[in-house]
C-alpha positions as a Markdown table, in Angstrom:
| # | Residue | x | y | z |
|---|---|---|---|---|
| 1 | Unk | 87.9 | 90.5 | 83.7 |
| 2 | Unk | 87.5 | 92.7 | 80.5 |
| 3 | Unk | 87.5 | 96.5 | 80.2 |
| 4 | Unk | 84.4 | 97.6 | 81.7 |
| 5 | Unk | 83.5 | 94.1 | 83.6 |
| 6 | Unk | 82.2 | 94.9 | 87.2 |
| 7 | Unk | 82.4 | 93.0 | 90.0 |
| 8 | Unk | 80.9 | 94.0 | 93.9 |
| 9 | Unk | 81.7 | 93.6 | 97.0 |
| 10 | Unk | 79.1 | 94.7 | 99.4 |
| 11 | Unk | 78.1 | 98.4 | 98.3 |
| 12 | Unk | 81.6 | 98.8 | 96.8 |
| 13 | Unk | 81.3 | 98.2 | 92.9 |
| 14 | Unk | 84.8 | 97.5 | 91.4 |
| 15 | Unk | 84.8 | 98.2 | 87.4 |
| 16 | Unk | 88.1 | 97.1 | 85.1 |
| 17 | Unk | 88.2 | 100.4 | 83.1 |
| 18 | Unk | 91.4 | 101.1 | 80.1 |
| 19 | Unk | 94.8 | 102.0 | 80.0 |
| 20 | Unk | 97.6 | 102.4 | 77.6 |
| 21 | Unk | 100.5 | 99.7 | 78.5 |
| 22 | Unk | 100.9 | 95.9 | 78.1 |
| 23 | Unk | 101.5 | 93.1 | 81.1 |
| 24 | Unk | 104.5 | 91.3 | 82.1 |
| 25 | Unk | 108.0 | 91.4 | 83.3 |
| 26 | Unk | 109.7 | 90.0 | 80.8 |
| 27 | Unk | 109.2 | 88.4 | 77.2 |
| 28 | Unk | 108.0 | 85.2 | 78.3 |
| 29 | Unk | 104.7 | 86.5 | 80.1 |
| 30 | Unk | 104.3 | 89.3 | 77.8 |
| 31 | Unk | 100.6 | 90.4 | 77.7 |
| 32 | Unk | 99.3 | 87.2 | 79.0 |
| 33 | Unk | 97.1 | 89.4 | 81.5 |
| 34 | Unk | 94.6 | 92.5 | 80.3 |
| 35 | Unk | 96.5 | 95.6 | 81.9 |
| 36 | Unk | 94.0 | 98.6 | 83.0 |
| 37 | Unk | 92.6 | 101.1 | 85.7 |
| 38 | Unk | 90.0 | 100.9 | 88.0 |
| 39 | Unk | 87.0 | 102.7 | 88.7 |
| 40 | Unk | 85.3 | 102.1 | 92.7 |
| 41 | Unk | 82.2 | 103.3 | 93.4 |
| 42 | Unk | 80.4 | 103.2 | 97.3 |
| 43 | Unk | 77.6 | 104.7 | 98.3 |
| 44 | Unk | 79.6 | 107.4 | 99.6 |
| 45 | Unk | 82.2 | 108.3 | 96.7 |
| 46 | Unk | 83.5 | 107.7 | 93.4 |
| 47 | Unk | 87.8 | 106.7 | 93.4 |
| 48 | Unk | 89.5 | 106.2 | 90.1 |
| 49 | Unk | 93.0 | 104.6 | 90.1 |
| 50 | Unk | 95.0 | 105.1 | 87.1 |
| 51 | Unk | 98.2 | 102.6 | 87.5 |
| 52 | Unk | 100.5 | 102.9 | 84.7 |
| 53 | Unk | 99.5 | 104.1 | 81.3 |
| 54 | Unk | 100.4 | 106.2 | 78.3 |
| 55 | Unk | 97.8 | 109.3 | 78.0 |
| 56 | Unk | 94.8 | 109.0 | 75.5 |
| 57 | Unk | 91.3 | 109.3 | 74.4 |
| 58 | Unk | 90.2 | 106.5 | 77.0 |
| 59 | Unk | 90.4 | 109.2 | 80.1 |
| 60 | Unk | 88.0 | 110.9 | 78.6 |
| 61 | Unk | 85.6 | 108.0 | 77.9 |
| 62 | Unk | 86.3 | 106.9 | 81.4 |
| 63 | Unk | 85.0 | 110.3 | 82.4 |
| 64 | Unk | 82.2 | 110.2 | 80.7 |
| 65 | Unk | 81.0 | 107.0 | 82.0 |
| 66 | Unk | 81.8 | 107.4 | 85.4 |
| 67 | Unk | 82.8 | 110.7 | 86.8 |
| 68 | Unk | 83.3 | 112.8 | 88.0 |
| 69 | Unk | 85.7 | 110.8 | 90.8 |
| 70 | Unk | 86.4 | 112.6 | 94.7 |
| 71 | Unk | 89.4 | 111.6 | 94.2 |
| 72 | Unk | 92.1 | 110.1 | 91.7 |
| 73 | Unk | 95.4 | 108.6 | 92.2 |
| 74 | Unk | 97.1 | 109.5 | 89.0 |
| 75 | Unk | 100.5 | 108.1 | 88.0 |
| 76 | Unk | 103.1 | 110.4 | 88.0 |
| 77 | Unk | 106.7 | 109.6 | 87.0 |
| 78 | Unk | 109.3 | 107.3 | 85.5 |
| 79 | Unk | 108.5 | 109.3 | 82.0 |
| 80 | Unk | 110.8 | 110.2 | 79.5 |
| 81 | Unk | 110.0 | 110.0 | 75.9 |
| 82 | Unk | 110.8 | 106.4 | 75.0 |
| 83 | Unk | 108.1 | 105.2 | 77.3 |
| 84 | Unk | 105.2 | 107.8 | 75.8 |
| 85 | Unk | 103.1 | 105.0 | 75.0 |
| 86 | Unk | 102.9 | 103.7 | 78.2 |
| 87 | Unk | 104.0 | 106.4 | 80.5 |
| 88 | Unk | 102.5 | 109.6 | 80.5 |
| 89 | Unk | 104.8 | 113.6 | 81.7 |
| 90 | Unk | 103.2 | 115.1 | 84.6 |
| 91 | Unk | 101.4 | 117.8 | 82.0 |
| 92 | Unk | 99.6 | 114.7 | 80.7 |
| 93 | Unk | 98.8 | 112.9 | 84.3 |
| 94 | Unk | 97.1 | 116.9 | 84.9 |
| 95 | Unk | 95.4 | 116.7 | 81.3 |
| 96 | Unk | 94.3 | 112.9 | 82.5 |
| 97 | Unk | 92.7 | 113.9 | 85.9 |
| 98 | Unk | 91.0 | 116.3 | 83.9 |
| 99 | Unk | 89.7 | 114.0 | 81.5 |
| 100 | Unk | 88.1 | 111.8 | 83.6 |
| 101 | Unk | 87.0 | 114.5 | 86.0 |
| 102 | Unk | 88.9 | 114.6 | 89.1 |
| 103 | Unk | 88.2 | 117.1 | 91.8 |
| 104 | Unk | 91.1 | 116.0 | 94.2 |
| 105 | Unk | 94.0 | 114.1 | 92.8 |
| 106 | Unk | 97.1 | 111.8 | 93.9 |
| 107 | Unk | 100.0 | 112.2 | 92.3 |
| 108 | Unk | 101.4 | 108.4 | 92.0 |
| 109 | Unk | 104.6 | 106.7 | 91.1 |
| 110 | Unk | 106.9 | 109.5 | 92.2 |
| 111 | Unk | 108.9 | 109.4 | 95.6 |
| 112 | Unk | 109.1 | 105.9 | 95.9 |
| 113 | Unk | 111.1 | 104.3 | 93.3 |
| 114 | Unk | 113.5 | 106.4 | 90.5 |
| 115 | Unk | 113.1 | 104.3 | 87.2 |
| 116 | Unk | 113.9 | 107.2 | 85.1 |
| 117 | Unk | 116.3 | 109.8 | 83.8 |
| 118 | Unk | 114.5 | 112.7 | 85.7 |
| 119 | Unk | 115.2 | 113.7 | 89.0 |
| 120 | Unk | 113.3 | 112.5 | 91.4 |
| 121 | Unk | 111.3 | 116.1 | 92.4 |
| 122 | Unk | 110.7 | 116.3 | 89.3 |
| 123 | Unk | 107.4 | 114.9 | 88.8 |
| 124 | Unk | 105.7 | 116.2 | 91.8 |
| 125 | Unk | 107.2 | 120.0 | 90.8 |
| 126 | Unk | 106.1 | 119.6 | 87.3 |
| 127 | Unk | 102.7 | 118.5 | 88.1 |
| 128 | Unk | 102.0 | 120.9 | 90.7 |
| 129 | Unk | 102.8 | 123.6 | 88.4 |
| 130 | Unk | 100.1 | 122.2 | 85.7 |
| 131 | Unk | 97.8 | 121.8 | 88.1 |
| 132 | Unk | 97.7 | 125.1 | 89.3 |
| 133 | Unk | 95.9 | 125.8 | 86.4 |
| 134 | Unk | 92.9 | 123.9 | 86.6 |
| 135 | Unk | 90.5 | 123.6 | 89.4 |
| 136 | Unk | 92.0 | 120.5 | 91.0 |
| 137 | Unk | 92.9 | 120.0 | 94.3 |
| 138 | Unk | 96.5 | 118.4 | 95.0 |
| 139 | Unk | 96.6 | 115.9 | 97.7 |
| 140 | Unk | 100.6 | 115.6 | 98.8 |
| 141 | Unk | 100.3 | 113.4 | 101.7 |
| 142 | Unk | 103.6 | 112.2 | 103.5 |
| 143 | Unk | 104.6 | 108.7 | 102.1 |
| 144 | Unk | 102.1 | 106.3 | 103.5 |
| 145 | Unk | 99.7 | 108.8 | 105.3 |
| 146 | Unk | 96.3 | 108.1 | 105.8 |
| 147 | Unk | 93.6 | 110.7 | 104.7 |
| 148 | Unk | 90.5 | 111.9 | 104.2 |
| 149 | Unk | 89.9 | 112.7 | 100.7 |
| 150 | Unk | 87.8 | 115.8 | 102.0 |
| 151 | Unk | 90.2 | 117.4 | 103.9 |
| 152 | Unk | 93.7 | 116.5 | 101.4 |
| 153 | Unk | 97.2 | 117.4 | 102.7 |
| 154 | Unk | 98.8 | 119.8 | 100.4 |
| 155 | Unk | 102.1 | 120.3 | 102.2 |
| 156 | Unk | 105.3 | 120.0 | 99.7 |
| 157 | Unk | 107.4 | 118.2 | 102.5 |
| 158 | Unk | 109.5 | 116.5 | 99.4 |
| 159 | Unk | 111.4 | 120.0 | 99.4 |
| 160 | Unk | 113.4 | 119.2 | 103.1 |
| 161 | Unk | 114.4 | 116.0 | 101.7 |
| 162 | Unk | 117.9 | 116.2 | 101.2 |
């Protein structure tokens, strides 16, 4: 698929959309694969899933052809300013949401793995605190919880982790 190809799958339309970063593990299979972000579409809602990428104009563009999204899993974390290009600080994962029109978002990438400098609270903190600007809704589900986008948990259960 290319940016902006569509496939379906029953009422569920599946659209490739951009995103800032490259493919690969290693420098053999380096950008042998397009990298991007997908934009679902039912009947019922509109999801946008970010993956990894490094903030730009293309949220907005993404916006503009799709949203606004019920919901958004946004990455957020392993940052820190070597990776800017393909990595965005949880100011720009807010500014992103925005972009493409997010109502309720997912912060992404955070309390599972620690690939960065940062500490690991430190994304979810940081982004909470942009957020709290905007109109958007934080969803901060438990690792693994199942929700309804409507009704998003929005406890901060990262602070009793030791």
């Amino acid at each position: 698929m290319d940016w902006f190809e569509a496939a379906t799958l029953g009422d569920i339309r599946l659209t490739l959309a951009p995103a800032r970063h490259f493919s690969g593990r290693n420098f053999i299979n380096r950008n042998r694969t397009l990298w991007g972000s997908w934009v679902v579409q039912s009947p019922v809602y509109r999801l946008f899933y970010n993956g990894d990428s490094g903030y730009g104009a293309h949220f907005a563009d993404i916006g503009k052809r799709f949203g606004p999204f019920d919901i958004v899993l946004m990455e957020n974390g392993a940052y820190n300013s070597h990776w800017a290009n393909i990595h965005m600080k949880p100011e720009q994962s807010v500014q992103a949401a925005m972009d493409v029109g997010a109502q309720t978002v997912l912060p992404i990438h955070w309390a599972k793995f620690d690939l960065s400098s940062h500490t690991w609270q430190e994304p979810i903190e940081r982004f909470r605190k942009a957020a709290a600007k905007t109109p958007l809704t934080v969803a901060t589900p438990y690792i693994g919880e199942v929700f309804d986008y409507r009704e998003p948990p929005q406890r901060t259960w990262w602070q009793d982790v030791p």
